[in-house]
Each structure stands twice: as structure tokens, then as C-alpha cells.
């Protein structure tokens, strides 16, 4: 990723200052082909096209050619494989029959498949994080289960929060966020519910 991001951060992804990278448009199929005398070789023409379109460049541009040369025989290796097959039989059975490939979420409404290529019709979100940390927050004025519900809702709806759980027993909330996350955002979220939080501990977690 670091090598290819020199040519396009928009196409190949880059974490923000909080360590969060939103990559909802990054999924596609990678390919391999057989070359006599060499065996199976990886190739990723889709990423070359994505970079060219993102940077508004022509095929003959030196940067496009450099990315094309690298991805003919290599894969950009910062990725997660969801599956490795073809002709997926879903359960319940999909209206369109077996899926040729399963690179996108699949859903139907009243038997009509949603267009998973159109984010206006079918929205979803993938996010990746760098190393995480656990922030423990003291909230002394929690007195009932509704307090916990309100605080959990406020924390979990804060952009960048991975996991949050408040406890009436301990009068604390434990929140998992990216390592570079600004902790003050958690206190601000709590204050909007009418409660006051104070950070008690911050530790790194896997």
C-alpha cells in the first residue's frame, strides 16, 4: 500500500489522523493467470483502472504505466479476502440463482435483488483501523439503566468508535477506539446526554 499510495492515496487508501481508513469502494476481484514456464502469476488490472480514474489520468501517463507494471505480476497486499470460489449458492436461495462471485453484500426486497453497485440504492460501509486503545471513563452520576442506554447510544454513534459499553455497577464506560483517536470526543458525546465523564485510564489493545 505504501508503494502504491505514492501514486494515488484516493485509489489505494490512506488512514486519516485518527488511524481510520474508509474503503467502501475498494472491493473487487483479483486475478491469477497461468504462464508456461512460470506457473500462476497474480495480476490486478482493476486497481490500475481505479487509480487512472481516481487521478483523472490517461493510459499513457507514466504513473499509470508504473502502477500497471507493478500490478502485472503482483498484488497490492493490504487486503482482506472474503471468499475464494465461484457460483455461490446462498441460503435462502437467491432470486437470480447462484452468484458468479461474492465480492459485494447481496440483498433482495420482495424477491428483487438490490443493485449493490449503486451506493444510492444499496449503502454499506467498510472501515479499517490501525492499532486500537481502550479508554476507561468514570461517569459518577449514572443512577439507572436508562443512563446506561443513553450513554451507550451516544458513544456508539460517535464516528470512529469501534466498541463501547457503560456499566451501572462500576459507574464507568469502556470504549475501544483507534490509537490516534481524540479522547475528548468521547467526553463531548457523554456531555450531550447530560452526564459528565472523566478519563480514568487509556491502554493499548490488539
mmCIF file of C-alpha atoms in Angstrom, residues 1-203:
data_model
loop_
_atom_site.group_PDB
_atom_site.id
_atom_site.type_symbol
_atom_site.label_atom_id
_atom_site.label_comp_id
_atom_site.label_asym_id
_atom_site.label_seq_id
_atom_site.Cartn_x
_atom_site.Cartn_y
_atom_site.Cartn_z
ATOM 1 C CA UNK A 1 0.000 0.000 0.000
ATOM 2 C CA UNK A 2 2.784 2.413 0.856
ATOM 3 C CA UNK A 3 4.385 1.882 -2.563
ATOM 4 C CA UNK A 4 1.145 2.381 -4.480
ATOM 5 C CA UNK A 5 -0.108 5.250 -2.314
ATOM 6 C CA UNK A 6 2.783 7.270 -3.716
ATOM 7 C CA UNK A 7 0.811 7.279 -6.958
ATOM 8 C CA UNK A 8 -2.710 7.691 -5.522
ATOM 9 C CA UNK A 9 -3.933 7.905 -1.940
ATOM 10 C CA UNK A 10 -7.523 8.118 -3.189
ATOM 11 C CA UNK A 11 -7.321 4.855 -5.119
ATOM 12 C CA UNK A 12 -5.266 2.771 -2.724
ATOM 13 C CA UNK A 13 -6.480 4.078 0.616
ATOM 14 C CA UNK A 14 -4.844 6.031 3.383
ATOM 15 C CA UNK A 15 -5.724 6.269 7.068
ATOM 16 C CA UNK A 16 -6.623 9.684 8.453
ATOM 17 C CA UNK A 17 -5.049 11.296 11.506
ATOM 18 C CA UNK A 18 -7.180 9.073 13.754
ATOM 19 C CA UNK A 19 -5.962 5.892 12.065
ATOM 20 C CA UNK A 20 -9.285 5.260 10.274
ATOM 21 C CA UNK A 21 -9.495 4.367 6.585
ATOM 22 C CA UNK A 22 -12.907 4.246 4.914
ATOM 23 C CA UNK A 23 -12.598 1.835 1.991
ATOM 24 C CA UNK A 24 -16.186 1.174 0.945
ATOM 25 C CA UNK A 25 -15.257 1.453 -2.731
ATOM 26 C CA UNK A 26 -12.176 -0.727 -2.505
ATOM 27 C CA UNK A 27 -13.577 -4.200 -3.081
ATOM 28 C CA UNK A 28 -13.070 -6.002 -6.365
ATOM 29 C CA UNK A 29 -11.894 -9.328 -7.789
ATOM 30 C CA UNK A 30 -8.206 -10.123 -8.101
ATOM 31 C CA UNK A 31 -6.957 -12.453 -10.805
ATOM 32 C CA UNK A 32 -4.248 -15.021 -11.475
ATOM 33 C CA UNK A 33 -3.218 -16.453 -14.822
ATOM 34 C CA UNK A 34 -1.058 -19.385 -15.934
ATOM 35 C CA UNK A 35 2.124 -18.601 -17.834
ATOM 36 C CA UNK A 36 4.042 -21.558 -19.245
ATOM 37 C CA UNK A 37 7.455 -21.778 -17.676
ATOM 38 C CA UNK A 38 6.465 -19.575 -14.729
ATOM 39 C CA UNK A 39 3.262 -21.019 -13.297
ATOM 40 C CA UNK A 40 0.437 -18.972 -11.800
ATOM 41 C CA UNK A 41 1.040 -15.217 -11.740
ATOM 42 C CA UNK A 42 -1.052 -12.555 -9.947
ATOM 43 C CA UNK A 43 -2.437 -9.539 -11.755
ATOM 44 C CA UNK A 44 -4.743 -6.712 -10.758
ATOM 45 C CA UNK A 45 -5.899 -4.664 -13.763
ATOM 46 C CA UNK A 46 -8.892 -3.381 -11.772
ATOM 47 C CA UNK A 47 -6.624 -1.420 -9.428
ATOM 48 C CA UNK A 48 -4.805 0.117 -12.402
ATOM 49 C CA UNK A 49 -8.120 1.331 -13.811
ATOM 50 C CA UNK A 50 -9.256 2.569 -10.405
ATOM 51 C CA UNK A 51 -6.064 4.595 -9.979
ATOM 52 C CA UNK A 52 -6.321 6.046 -13.506
ATOM 53 C CA UNK A 53 -9.922 7.152 -12.969
ATOM 54 C CA UNK A 54 -9.335 8.483 -9.453
ATOM 55 C CA UNK A 55 -6.405 10.618 -10.599
ATOM 56 C CA UNK A 56 -8.043 11.545 -13.949
ATOM 57 C CA UNK A 57 -5.058 10.319 -15.960
ATOM 58 C CA UNK A 58 -4.637 8.780 -19.418
ATOM 59 C CA UNK A 59 -3.400 5.251 -20.086
ATOM 60 C CA UNK A 60 -0.031 6.541 -21.313
ATOM 61 C CA UNK A 61 0.661 8.578 -18.167
ATOM 62 C CA UNK A 62 3.963 7.488 -16.538
ATOM 63 C CA UNK A 63 2.285 6.985 -13.150
ATOM 64 C CA UNK A 64 -0.409 4.750 -14.679
ATOM 65 C CA UNK A 65 2.229 2.764 -16.515
ATOM 66 C CA UNK A 66 4.283 2.354 -13.316
ATOM 67 C CA UNK A 67 1.257 1.034 -11.420
ATOM 68 C CA UNK A 68 0.376 -1.243 -14.333
ATOM 69 C CA UNK A 69 3.912 -2.644 -14.464
ATOM 70 C CA UNK A 70 3.857 -3.379 -10.734
ATOM 71 C CA UNK A 71 0.400 -4.984 -10.678
ATOM 72 C CA UNK A 72 1.203 -7.269 -13.621
ATOM 73 C CA UNK A 73 2.838 -9.994 -11.549
ATOM 74 C CA UNK A 74 1.999 -8.567 -8.112
ATOM 75 C CA UNK A 75 -0.981 -7.865 -5.885
ATOM 76 C CA UNK A 76 -1.215 -4.896 -3.556
ATOM 77 C CA UNK A 77 -1.208 -6.909 -0.336
ATOM 78 C CA UNK A 78 -3.173 -4.733 2.109
ATOM 79 C CA UNK A 79 -6.494 -6.534 1.593
ATOM 80 C CA UNK A 80 -8.905 -8.996 3.152
ATOM 81 C CA UNK A 81 -10.208 -11.993 1.189
ATOM 82 C CA UNK A 82 -13.928 -12.611 1.727
ATOM 83 C CA UNK A 83 -14.116 -15.777 -0.342
ATOM 84 C CA UNK A 84 -12.261 -17.913 -2.857
ATOM 85 C CA UNK A 85 -14.615 -19.625 -5.276
ATOM 86 C CA UNK A 86 -17.317 -19.126 -7.883
ATOM 87 C CA UNK A 87 -21.030 -19.926 -8.194
ATOM 88 C CA UNK A 88 -22.128 -19.284 -4.609
ATOM 89 C CA UNK A 89 -25.369 -20.946 -3.532
ATOM 90 C CA UNK A 90 -26.970 -18.743 -0.869
ATOM 91 C CA UNK A 91 -29.479 -19.796 1.770
ATOM 92 C CA UNK A 92 -32.281 -18.785 1.375
ATOM 93 C CA UNK A 93 -31.852 -19.261 -2.370
ATOM 94 C CA UNK A 94 -31.140 -16.027 -4.254
ATOM 95 C CA UNK A 95 -33.746 -14.993 -6.817
ATOM 96 C CA UNK A 96 -31.069 -14.748 -9.503
ATOM 97 C CA UNK A 97 -29.683 -18.203 -8.689
ATOM 98 C CA UNK A 98 -26.071 -18.907 -7.770
ATOM 99 C CA UNK A 99 -23.818 -15.840 -7.594
ATOM 100 C CA UNK A 100 -20.929 -15.820 -10.046
ATOM 101 C CA UNK A 101 -18.765 -14.116 -7.416
ATOM 102 C CA UNK A 102 -19.433 -12.794 -3.931
ATOM 103 C CA UNK A 103 -17.431 -9.592 -3.699
ATOM 104 C CA UNK A 104 -20.279 -7.346 -2.552
ATOM 105 C CA UNK A 105 -23.060 -7.711 0.011
ATOM 106 C CA UNK A 106 -26.209 -9.223 -1.501
ATOM 107 C CA UNK A 107 -29.803 -8.386 -0.565
ATOM 108 C CA UNK A 108 -33.301 -8.680 -2.016
ATOM 109 C CA UNK A 109 -36.549 -6.819 -1.341
ATOM 110 C CA UNK A 110 -39.697 -8.794 -2.200
ATOM 111 C CA UNK A 111 -37.643 -11.032 -4.466
ATOM 112 C CA UNK A 112 -35.961 -8.153 -6.332
ATOM 113 C CA UNK A 113 -32.135 -8.048 -5.958
ATOM 114 C CA UNK A 114 -30.769 -4.673 -4.915
ATOM 115 C CA UNK A 115 -28.160 -3.111 -7.163
ATOM 116 C CA UNK A 116 -25.071 -3.488 -4.984
ATOM 117 C CA UNK A 117 -23.024 -1.430 -7.457
ATOM 118 C CA UNK A 118 -25.207 1.636 -6.742
ATOM 119 C CA UNK A 119 -24.499 3.185 -3.301
ATOM 120 C CA UNK A 120 -27.612 5.361 -3.618
ATOM 121 C CA UNK A 121 -29.766 2.225 -3.747
ATOM 122 C CA UNK A 122 -27.763 -0.116 -1.511
ATOM 123 C CA UNK A 123 -25.489 1.528 1.045
ATOM 124 C CA UNK A 124 -22.996 -0.187 3.310
ATOM 125 C CA UNK A 125 -19.710 0.703 4.934
ATOM 126 C CA UNK A 126 -16.312 -0.936 5.377
ATOM 127 C CA UNK A 127 -13.755 0.633 7.700
ATOM 128 C CA UNK A 128 -10.275 -0.377 8.774
ATOM 129 C CA UNK A 129 -8.386 0.763 11.831
ATOM 130 C CA UNK A 130 -4.785 0.975 12.884
ATOM 131 C CA UNK A 131 -3.796 -0.208 16.383
ATOM 132 C CA UNK A 132 -6.518 0.368 18.961
ATOM 133 C CA UNK A 133 -6.748 1.583 22.534
ATOM 134 C CA UNK A 134 -9.226 1.089 25.370
ATOM 135 C CA UNK A 135 -10.394 4.263 27.092
ATOM 136 C CA UNK A 136 -11.952 3.816 30.539
ATOM 137 C CA UNK A 137 -14.169 6.732 31.560
ATOM 138 C CA UNK A 138 -15.543 7.411 35.044
ATOM 139 C CA UNK A 139 -19.185 8.579 34.974
ATOM 140 C CA UNK A 140 -20.146 9.129 38.603
ATOM 141 C CA UNK A 141 -23.699 10.404 38.068
ATOM 142 C CA UNK A 142 -25.124 7.279 36.383
ATOM 143 C CA UNK A 143 -28.046 6.103 38.539
ATOM 144 C CA UNK A 144 -30.283 3.899 36.389
ATOM 145 C CA UNK A 145 -30.397 1.614 33.381
ATOM 146 C CA UNK A 146 -31.695 4.446 31.196
ATOM 147 C CA UNK A 147 -28.479 6.322 31.965
ATOM 148 C CA UNK A 148 -26.503 3.387 30.609
ATOM 149 C CA UNK A 149 -28.651 3.143 27.482
ATOM 150 C CA UNK A 150 -28.281 6.868 26.752
ATOM 151 C CA UNK A 151 -24.522 6.854 27.245
ATOM 152 C CA UNK A 152 -24.018 3.705 25.186
ATOM 153 C CA UNK A 153 -26.048 5.174 22.351
ATOM 154 C CA UNK A 154 -24.082 8.432 22.421
ATOM 155 C CA UNK A 155 -20.702 6.708 22.460
ATOM 156 C CA UNK A 156 -21.547 4.095 19.824
ATOM 157 C CA UNK A 157 -22.826 6.757 17.424
ATOM 158 C CA UNK A 158 -19.568 8.725 17.693
ATOM 159 C CA UNK A 159 -17.596 8.436 14.466
ATOM 160 C CA UNK A 160 -14.561 6.188 14.906
ATOM 161 C CA UNK A 161 -15.781 4.300 17.975
ATOM 162 C CA UNK A 162 -15.328 0.555 17.491
ATOM 163 C CA UNK A 163 -16.982 -0.680 20.688
ATOM 164 C CA UNK A 164 -18.480 0.953 23.770
ATOM 165 C CA UNK A 165 -20.054 -0.410 26.944
ATOM 166 C CA UNK A 166 -21.178 1.529 30.010
ATOM 167 C CA UNK A 167 -21.742 -0.193 33.359
ATOM 168 C CA UNK A 168 -24.010 0.943 36.176
ATOM 169 C CA UNK A 169 -22.156 -1.382 38.525
ATOM 170 C CA UNK A 170 -18.746 0.257 38.007
ATOM 171 C CA UNK A 171 -20.019 3.732 37.017
ATOM 172 C CA UNK A 172 -17.652 3.533 34.087
ATOM 173 C CA UNK A 173 -17.680 3.187 30.322
ATOM 174 C CA UNK A 174 -15.072 1.221 28.405
ATOM 175 C CA UNK A 175 -14.575 2.363 24.819
ATOM 176 C CA UNK A 176 -12.396 0.852 22.077
ATOM 177 C CA UNK A 177 -11.126 3.403 19.554
ATOM 178 C CA UNK A 178 -8.198 3.715 17.096
ATOM 179 C CA UNK A 179 -4.844 4.610 18.633
ATOM 180 C CA UNK A 180 -4.886 8.128 17.175
ATOM 181 C CA UNK A 181 -8.467 8.887 18.219
ATOM 182 C CA UNK A 182 -9.058 12.167 20.070
ATOM 183 C CA UNK A 183 -10.311 11.137 23.515
ATOM 184 C CA UNK A 184 -12.075 14.443 24.105
ATOM 185 C CA UNK A 185 -14.678 13.410 21.519
ATOM 186 C CA UNK A 186 -15.862 10.702 23.941
ATOM 187 C CA UNK A 187 -16.290 13.179 26.798
ATOM 188 C CA UNK A 188 -18.162 15.514 24.465
ATOM 189 C CA UNK A 189 -20.526 12.704 23.441
ATOM 190 C CA UNK A 190 -21.217 11.874 27.093
ATOM 191 C CA UNK A 191 -21.816 15.523 27.992
ATOM 192 C CA UNK A 192 -24.524 15.750 25.333
ATOM 193 C CA UNK A 193 -26.536 13.177 27.281
ATOM 194 C CA UNK A 194 -26.398 15.383 30.407
ATOM 195 C CA UNK A 195 -23.688 13.401 32.187
ATOM 196 C CA UNK A 196 -20.070 14.196 32.961
ATOM 197 C CA UNK A 197 -17.217 11.858 32.158
ATOM 198 C CA UNK A 198 -13.602 11.815 33.292
ATOM 199 C CA UNK A 199 -10.940 9.678 31.618
ATOM 200 C CA UNK A 200 -9.550 7.229 34.159
ATOM 201 C CA UNK A 201 -7.246 5.053 32.036
ATOM 202 C CA UNK A 202 -6.035 4.590 28.460
ATOM 203 C CA UNK A 203 -4.284 1.359 27.401
#
